[in-house]
């Protein structure tokens, strides 16, 4: 599908510790579980399966973290963009629905727990996540989210306008809410650290090893790569928005939307004392999302979206630079050191989809831009599913794969949604 270019010149590619040594698969091997995709979903699945004593093989087409996992903003957010807990519980239904909401509530904790247990060097900062609201009327959204998450025991709080101003160092927002278990990581460093942990547990990770569509032979899955073959009892399809010909139907279940990421030059100590001094990760309620977090060196890592791709880097530097200067006048003129992008997989209803792709075979699609901690938690749940936990005890409601009709066309017009979001953003009261 998407452009599969290896690491763009991202901040993360420059600052993450090197990946563990990996080889290309060039022989026929056996495993308990073969995992296709070396991002958070695949690596978390592999880690938790290896912890449960399973012999795992990860096949990654390019390098660890080549997809969304190595390109994202690194915000660890234990909630989805649009659907709230009550809606998610009703959508997935009954106990399964509540279990999924609990998985999401605990997802940030799951991620930071793995980081701590394996001592992963990834700038992990569990400083909390903030969602400021961009219009007075939108405080209702924050109130609703806090009420629904509190009812389920999440560590959340409503924040008034003055407190939010102090937390952010800006008076552009009207209050909001916080999920205190959230925070930020260097995402490529996390992906590489996970791969190292998997290898440490005896798992095998192969890079530059694109998988062909898995075939069922007898009671085994057979996955070919250009120079090798894996035969396994179980399969995890962890290719998400970067799914290619390995499963065209899954690829067409989402609309890939380009998300641009940018990093400023490191801010001075003084500026850092006045702008988000608590170093929380921040994503607001604009449809044309405003988001930012610090990296370890004190750069603001932010970004945005464009309707037209022409001359993107230059236009983004102007547009997002002007936005940051408006929000934080103390910044003056903003200079960016890195600009890169990646694909976010959107489903029409903004909800993820979980699939059984055959006997002992699991996959999912539709992170909708909130997949960092979700993918980590799903990997853990996929491991439970493949080690004997009955479906009736899982947090996953499986459904058939539903490719979006005329997806290539939808993909082309989807970027016009941004014009609508901006129009609405400007009119909300
Ligand atoms: C720019 C951007 C910013 C984002 N910001 C945030 C954020 O701040 N917070 C948040 O919660 N979420 C964010 N997200 C979403 C989050 O990054 C993803 O949901 C998450 O990383 C998905 O992980 P994954 O392992 O499922 O998929 P990926 O990381 O995309 O991994 C899929 C892997 O499969 C591999 N692959 C594909 N085909 C094959 C094949 N045939 N054989 C072998 N391997 C194959 C790909 O090369 C890729 O490495 C963002 C996404 C993007 C793109």
PDB file of C-alpha atoms in Angstrom, residues 170-365:
ATOM      1  CA  UNK A 170      -0.859  29.319  27.228  1.00  0.00           C
ATOM      2  CA  UNK A 171      -4.336  30.810  27.566  1.00  0.00           C
ATOM      3  CA  UNK A 172      -5.580  29.513  24.193  1.00  0.00           C
ATOM      4  CA  UNK A 173      -7.645  26.704  25.727  1.00  0.00           C
ATOM      5  CA  UNK A 174     -10.729  26.578  27.952  1.00  0.00           C
ATOM      6  CA  UNK A 175      -9.830  23.807  30.419  1.00  0.00           C
ATOM      7  CA  UNK A 176      -9.959  20.109  29.616  1.00  0.00           C
ATOM      8  CA  UNK A 177      -9.014  16.827  31.236  1.00  0.00           C
ATOM      9  CA  UNK A 178      -6.082  14.590  31.969  1.00  0.00           C
ATOM     10  CA  UNK A 179      -5.342  10.871  31.954  1.00  0.00           C
ATOM     11  CA  UNK A 180      -2.521  10.656  34.462  1.00  0.00           C
ATOM     12  CA  UNK A 181      -1.207   7.237  33.377  1.00  0.00           C
ATOM     13  CA  UNK A 182      -0.287   8.637  29.931  1.00  0.00           C
ATOM     14  CA  UNK A 183       2.932  10.272  28.819  1.00  0.00           C
ATOM     15  CA  UNK A 184       5.459   9.964  26.038  1.00  0.00           C
ATOM     16  CA  UNK A 185       8.215   7.775  24.628  1.00  0.00           C
ATOM     17  CA  UNK A 186      10.709   7.828  21.790  1.00  0.00           C
ATOM     18  CA  UNK A 187       8.712   5.398  19.653  1.00  0.00           C
ATOM     19  CA  UNK A 188      11.509   4.020  17.467  1.00  0.00           C
ATOM     20  CA  UNK A 189      13.597   3.445  20.589  1.00  0.00           C
ATOM     21  CA  UNK A 190      10.686   1.560  22.134  1.00  0.00           C
ATOM     22  CA  UNK A 191      10.251  -0.609  19.021  1.00  0.00           C
ATOM     23  CA  UNK A 192      13.973  -1.416  18.938  1.00  0.00           C
ATOM     24  CA  UNK A 193      14.011  -2.102  22.682  1.00  0.00           C
ATOM     25  CA  UNK A 194      11.055  -4.464  22.316  1.00  0.00           C
ATOM     26  CA  UNK A 195      12.844  -6.351  19.546  1.00  0.00           C
ATOM     27  CA  UNK A 196      15.884  -6.681  21.791  1.00  0.00           C
ATOM     28  CA  UNK A 197      13.695  -7.985  24.632  1.00  0.00           C
ATOM     29  CA  UNK A 198      12.050 -10.530  22.308  1.00  0.00           C
ATOM     30  CA  UNK A 199      15.461 -11.768  21.171  1.00  0.00           C
ATOM     31  CA  UNK A 200      16.579 -11.892  24.817  1.00  0.00           C
ATOM     32  CA  UNK A 201      13.705 -14.272  25.536  1.00  0.00           C
ATOM     33  CA  UNK A 202      14.801 -16.558  22.702  1.00  0.00           C
ATOM     34  CA  UNK A 203      12.463 -15.162  20.024  1.00  0.00           C
ATOM     35  CA  UNK A 204      13.755 -14.829  16.465  1.00  0.00           C
ATOM     36  CA  UNK A 205      13.331 -11.508  14.638  1.00  0.00           C
ATOM     37  CA  UNK A 206      14.021 -11.324  10.899  1.00  0.00           C
ATOM     38  CA  UNK A 207      14.211  -8.023   9.024  1.00  0.00           C
ATOM     39  CA  UNK A 208      14.244  -7.327   5.264  1.00  0.00           C
ATOM     40  CA  UNK A 209      11.996 -10.399   5.153  1.00  0.00           C
ATOM     41  CA  UNK A 210       8.652  -9.491   3.537  1.00  0.00           C
ATOM     42  CA  UNK A 211       6.036 -12.178   4.094  1.00  0.00           C
ATOM     43  CA  UNK A 212       3.865 -13.536   1.296  1.00  0.00           C
ATOM     44  CA  UNK A 213       0.195 -14.203   2.024  1.00  0.00           C
ATOM     45  CA  UNK A 214       0.079 -16.977   4.650  1.00  0.00           C
ATOM     46  CA  UNK A 215      -1.141 -20.374   3.445  1.00  0.00           C
ATOM     47  CA  UNK A 216      -2.867 -23.060   5.460  1.00  0.00           C
ATOM     48  CA  UNK A 217      -1.260 -26.504   5.006  1.00  0.00           C
ATOM     49  CA  UNK A 218      -2.809 -29.218   7.141  1.00  0.00           C
ATOM     50  CA  UNK A 219      -2.964 -27.828  10.651  1.00  0.00           C
ATOM     51  CA  UNK A 220      -0.107 -25.354  10.122  1.00  0.00           C
ATOM     52  CA  UNK A 221       0.425 -21.868   8.739  1.00  0.00           C
ATOM     53  CA  UNK A 222       3.117 -21.563   6.094  1.00  0.00           C
ATOM     54  CA  UNK A 223       4.579 -18.126   5.440  1.00  0.00           C
ATOM     55  CA  UNK A 224       7.105 -17.647   2.651  1.00  0.00           C
ATOM     56  CA  UNK A 225       9.612 -14.846   2.345  1.00  0.00           C
ATOM     57  CA  UNK A 226      11.836 -14.302  -0.734  1.00  0.00           C
ATOM     58  CA  UNK A 227      14.537 -16.609   0.686  1.00  0.00           C
ATOM     59  CA  UNK A 228      12.877 -18.588   3.443  1.00  0.00           C
ATOM     60  CA  UNK A 229       9.785 -20.179   4.943  1.00  0.00           C
ATOM     61  CA  UNK A 230       8.240 -20.314   8.412  1.00  0.00           C
ATOM     62  CA  UNK A 231       5.850 -23.083   9.416  1.00  0.00           C
ATOM     63  CA  UNK A 232       3.883 -22.380  12.585  1.00  0.00           C
ATOM     64  CA  UNK A 233       0.796 -23.390  14.514  1.00  0.00           C
ATOM     65  CA  UNK A 234      -0.458 -19.845  14.973  1.00  0.00           C
ATOM     66  CA  UNK A 235      -0.227 -16.510  13.207  1.00  0.00           C
ATOM     67  CA  UNK A 236      -0.456 -12.820  14.122  1.00  0.00           C
ATOM     68  CA  UNK A 237      -0.989 -10.369  11.267  1.00  0.00           C
ATOM     69  CA  UNK A 238       0.489  -7.169  12.718  1.00  0.00           C
ATOM     70  CA  UNK A 239       0.881  -5.055   9.596  1.00  0.00           C
ATOM     71  CA  UNK A 240      -1.860  -2.509  10.343  1.00  0.00           C
ATOM     72  CA  UNK A 241      -1.854   0.595   8.096  1.00  0.00           C
ATOM     73  CA  UNK A 242       1.339  -0.646   6.436  1.00  0.00           C
ATOM     74  CA  UNK A 243      -0.376  -3.845   5.282  1.00  0.00           C
ATOM     75  CA  UNK A 244       0.698  -4.616   1.731  1.00  0.00           C
ATOM     76  CA  UNK A 245      -0.116  -7.480  -0.642  1.00  0.00           C
ATOM     77  CA  UNK A 246       0.159  -9.825   2.318  1.00  0.00           C
ATOM     78  CA  UNK A 247      -3.554  -9.168   2.935  1.00  0.00           C
ATOM     79  CA  UNK A 248      -5.226  -6.760   0.477  1.00  0.00           C
ATOM     80  CA  UNK A 249      -8.627  -6.979   2.195  1.00  0.00           C
ATOM     81  CA  UNK A 250      -7.145  -5.933   5.544  1.00  0.00           C
ATOM     82  CA  UNK A 251      -5.267  -3.130   3.776  1.00  0.00           C
ATOM     83  CA  UNK A 252      -8.541  -1.810   2.361  1.00  0.00           C
ATOM     84  CA  UNK A 253     -10.283  -1.862   5.737  1.00  0.00           C
ATOM     85  CA  UNK A 254      -8.722   1.491   6.622  1.00  0.00           C
ATOM     86  CA  UNK A 255      -8.116   4.796   4.893  1.00  0.00           C
ATOM     87  CA  UNK A 256      -4.438   5.717   5.302  1.00  0.00           C
ATOM     88  CA  UNK A 257      -4.156   9.406   6.176  1.00  0.00           C
ATOM     89  CA  UNK A 258      -0.792  11.169   6.102  1.00  0.00           C
ATOM     90  CA  UNK A 259       0.193  12.639   9.451  1.00  0.00           C
ATOM     91  CA  UNK A 260       3.143  15.035   9.442  1.00  0.00           C
ATOM     92  CA  UNK A 261       5.513  15.141  12.393  1.00  0.00           C
ATOM     93  CA  UNK A 262       7.945  17.944  13.177  1.00  0.00           C
ATOM     94  CA  UNK A 263      10.516  18.706  15.863  1.00  0.00           C
ATOM     95  CA  UNK A 264      11.689  22.163  16.899  1.00  0.00           C
ATOM     96  CA  UNK A 265      15.233  23.021  17.883  1.00  0.00           C
ATOM     97  CA  UNK A 266      15.702  22.336  21.648  1.00  0.00           C
ATOM     98  CA  UNK A 267      14.053  25.068  23.718  1.00  0.00           C
ATOM     99  CA  UNK A 268      16.022  27.056  26.286  1.00  0.00           C
ATOM    100  CA  UNK A 269      15.650  26.167  29.982  1.00  0.00           C
ATOM    101  CA  UNK A 270      13.661  29.357  30.523  1.00  0.00           C
ATOM    102  CA  UNK A 271      11.176  28.554  27.771  1.00  0.00           C
ATOM    103  CA  UNK A 272      10.754  25.035  29.082  1.00  0.00           C
ATOM    104  CA  UNK A 273       9.860  26.449  32.490  1.00  0.00           C
ATOM    105  CA  UNK A 274       6.993  28.431  30.972  1.00  0.00           C
ATOM    106  CA  UNK A 275       5.752  25.976  28.282  1.00  0.00           C
ATOM    107  CA  UNK A 276       4.256  22.708  29.577  1.00  0.00           C
ATOM    108  CA  UNK A 277       6.628  22.703  32.569  1.00  0.00           C
ATOM    109  CA  UNK A 278       5.273  19.312  33.691  1.00  0.00           C
ATOM    110  CA  UNK A 279       6.269  17.810  30.284  1.00  0.00           C
ATOM    111  CA  UNK A 280       2.879  16.149  29.756  1.00  0.00           C
ATOM    112  CA  UNK A 281       1.904  14.895  26.293  1.00  0.00           C
ATOM    113  CA  UNK A 282      -0.813  17.136  24.825  1.00  0.00           C
ATOM    114  CA  UNK A 283      -3.448  16.559  22.097  1.00  0.00           C
ATOM    115  CA  UNK A 284      -6.453  18.872  22.012  1.00  0.00           C
ATOM    116  CA  UNK A 285      -9.996  18.707  20.649  1.00  0.00           C
ATOM    117  CA  UNK A 286      -9.470  20.470  17.288  1.00  0.00           C
ATOM    118  CA  UNK A 287     -10.520  18.369  14.292  1.00  0.00           C
ATOM    119  CA  UNK A 288      -7.289  19.728  12.763  1.00  0.00           C
ATOM    120  CA  UNK A 289      -5.474  18.331  15.772  1.00  0.00           C
ATOM    121  CA  UNK A 290      -3.058  20.476  17.789  1.00  0.00           C
ATOM    122  CA  UNK A 291      -0.555  18.214  19.559  1.00  0.00           C
ATOM    123  CA  UNK A 292       2.895  18.409  21.091  1.00  0.00           C
ATOM    124  CA  UNK A 293       5.224  16.836  23.624  1.00  0.00           C
ATOM    125  CA  UNK A 294       8.857  17.243  24.597  1.00  0.00           C
ATOM    126  CA  UNK A 295      11.653  14.872  23.671  1.00  0.00           C
ATOM    127  CA  UNK A 296      14.552  14.260  26.072  1.00  0.00           C
ATOM    128  CA  UNK A 297      16.564  17.129  24.581  1.00  0.00           C
ATOM    129  CA  UNK A 298      13.751  19.633  25.124  1.00  0.00           C
ATOM    130  CA  UNK A 299      12.488  19.863  21.546  1.00  0.00           C
ATOM    131  CA  UNK A 300       8.774  20.269  21.075  1.00  0.00           C
ATOM    132  CA  UNK A 301       7.662  17.391  18.865  1.00  0.00           C
ATOM    133  CA  UNK A 302       4.503  18.449  17.090  1.00  0.00           C
ATOM    134  CA  UNK A 303       3.042  18.322  13.596  1.00  0.00           C
ATOM    135  CA  UNK A 304      -0.106  18.672  11.578  1.00  0.00           C
ATOM    136  CA  UNK A 305      -1.975  17.735   8.442  1.00  0.00           C
ATOM    137  CA  UNK A 306      -2.232  19.203   4.948  1.00  0.00           C
ATOM    138  CA  UNK A 307      -5.010  19.046   2.385  1.00  0.00           C
ATOM    139  CA  UNK A 308      -2.593  19.169  -0.565  1.00  0.00           C
ATOM    140  CA  UNK A 309       0.814  17.476  -0.445  1.00  0.00           C
ATOM    141  CA  UNK A 310       2.689  19.970  -2.672  1.00  0.00           C
ATOM    142  CA  UNK A 311       5.715  21.672  -1.126  1.00  0.00           C
ATOM    143  CA  UNK A 312       4.695  20.077   2.155  1.00  0.00           C
ATOM    144  CA  UNK A 313       7.782  20.681   4.254  1.00  0.00           C
ATOM    145  CA  UNK A 314       7.970  24.409   3.544  1.00  0.00           C
ATOM    146  CA  UNK A 315       4.244  24.960   4.048  1.00  0.00           C
ATOM    147  CA  UNK A 316       4.207  22.949   7.270  1.00  0.00           C
ATOM    148  CA  UNK A 317       7.111  24.896   8.700  1.00  0.00           C
ATOM    149  CA  UNK A 318       5.195  28.121   8.058  1.00  0.00           C
ATOM    150  CA  UNK A 319       1.788  26.895   9.146  1.00  0.00           C
ATOM    151  CA  UNK A 320       2.760  24.959  12.259  1.00  0.00           C
ATOM    152  CA  UNK A 321       5.460  27.487  13.184  1.00  0.00           C
ATOM    153  CA  UNK A 322       2.866  30.281  13.099  1.00  0.00           C
ATOM    154  CA  UNK A 323       0.446  28.127  15.101  1.00  0.00           C
ATOM    155  CA  UNK A 324       3.005  27.462  17.829  1.00  0.00           C
ATOM    156  CA  UNK A 325       3.941  31.154  17.997  1.00  0.00           C
ATOM    157  CA  UNK A 326       0.269  32.068  18.416  1.00  0.00           C
ATOM    158  CA  UNK A 327      -0.207  29.503  21.156  1.00  0.00           C
ATOM    159  CA  UNK A 328       3.064  30.297  22.916  1.00  0.00           C
ATOM    160  CA  UNK A 329       4.005  33.903  22.064  1.00  0.00           C
ATOM    161  CA  UNK A 330       7.070  33.508  24.308  1.00  0.00           C
ATOM    162  CA  UNK A 331       8.562  31.194  21.629  1.00  0.00           C
ATOM    163  CA  UNK A 332       9.010  33.981  19.091  1.00  0.00           C
ATOM    164  CA  UNK A 333       9.922  32.626  15.663  1.00  0.00           C
ATOM    165  CA  UNK A 334       9.930  28.809  15.667  1.00  0.00           C
ATOM    166  CA  UNK A 335      12.688  26.841  13.926  1.00  0.00           C
ATOM    167  CA  UNK A 336      12.204  23.171  13.042  1.00  0.00           C
ATOM    168  CA  UNK A 337      15.044  20.668  12.791  1.00  0.00           C
ATOM    169  CA  UNK A 338      13.113  17.608  11.515  1.00  0.00           C
ATOM    170  CA  UNK A 339      10.010  16.945   9.406  1.00  0.00           C
ATOM    171  CA  UNK A 340       8.732  13.453   8.564  1.00  0.00           C
ATOM    172  CA  UNK A 341       5.468  11.635   8.087  1.00  0.00           C
ATOM    173  CA  UNK A 342       3.590   8.381   8.382  1.00  0.00           C
ATOM    174  CA  UNK A 343       0.213   6.819   7.662  1.00  0.00           C
ATOM    175  CA  UNK A 344      -2.556   6.667  10.240  1.00  0.00           C
ATOM    176  CA  UNK A 345      -5.224   4.030   9.510  1.00  0.00           C
ATOM    177  CA  UNK A 346      -8.725   5.442   9.886  1.00  0.00           C
ATOM    178  CA  UNK A 347     -11.924   3.393   9.978  1.00  0.00           C
ATOM    179  CA  UNK A 348     -15.234   5.058   9.083  1.00  0.00           C
ATOM    180  CA  UNK A 349     -16.510   4.811  12.682  1.00  0.00           C
ATOM    181  CA  UNK A 350     -13.116   5.573  14.328  1.00  0.00           C
ATOM    182  CA  UNK A 351     -13.174   2.179  16.065  1.00  0.00           C
ATOM    183  CA  UNK A 352     -10.602  -0.624  15.774  1.00  0.00           C
ATOM    184  CA  UNK A 353     -11.497  -3.970  14.165  1.00  0.00           C
ATOM    185  CA  UNK A 354     -10.336  -7.357  15.412  1.00  0.00           C
ATOM    186  CA  UNK A 355     -10.215 -10.418  13.189  1.00  0.00           C
ATOM    187  CA  UNK A 356      -9.753 -14.147  13.178  1.00  0.00           C
ATOM    188  CA  UNK A 357      -8.004 -14.681   9.869  1.00  0.00           C
ATOM    189  CA  UNK A 358      -8.333 -18.469  10.090  1.00  0.00           C
ATOM    190  CA  UNK A 359      -7.618 -21.119  12.745  1.00  0.00           C
ATOM    191  CA  UNK A 360      -5.236 -19.684  15.382  1.00  0.00           C
ATOM    192  CA  UNK A 361      -4.747 -16.538  13.328  1.00  0.00           C
ATOM    193  CA  UNK A 362      -5.405 -13.016  14.617  1.00  0.00           C
ATOM    194  CA  UNK A 363      -5.121  -9.543  13.140  1.00  0.00           C
ATOM    195  CA  UNK A 364      -6.489  -6.056  13.591  1.00  0.00           C
ATOM    196  CA  UNK A 365      -6.860  -2.756  11.790  1.00  0.00           C
TER     197      UNK A 365
END
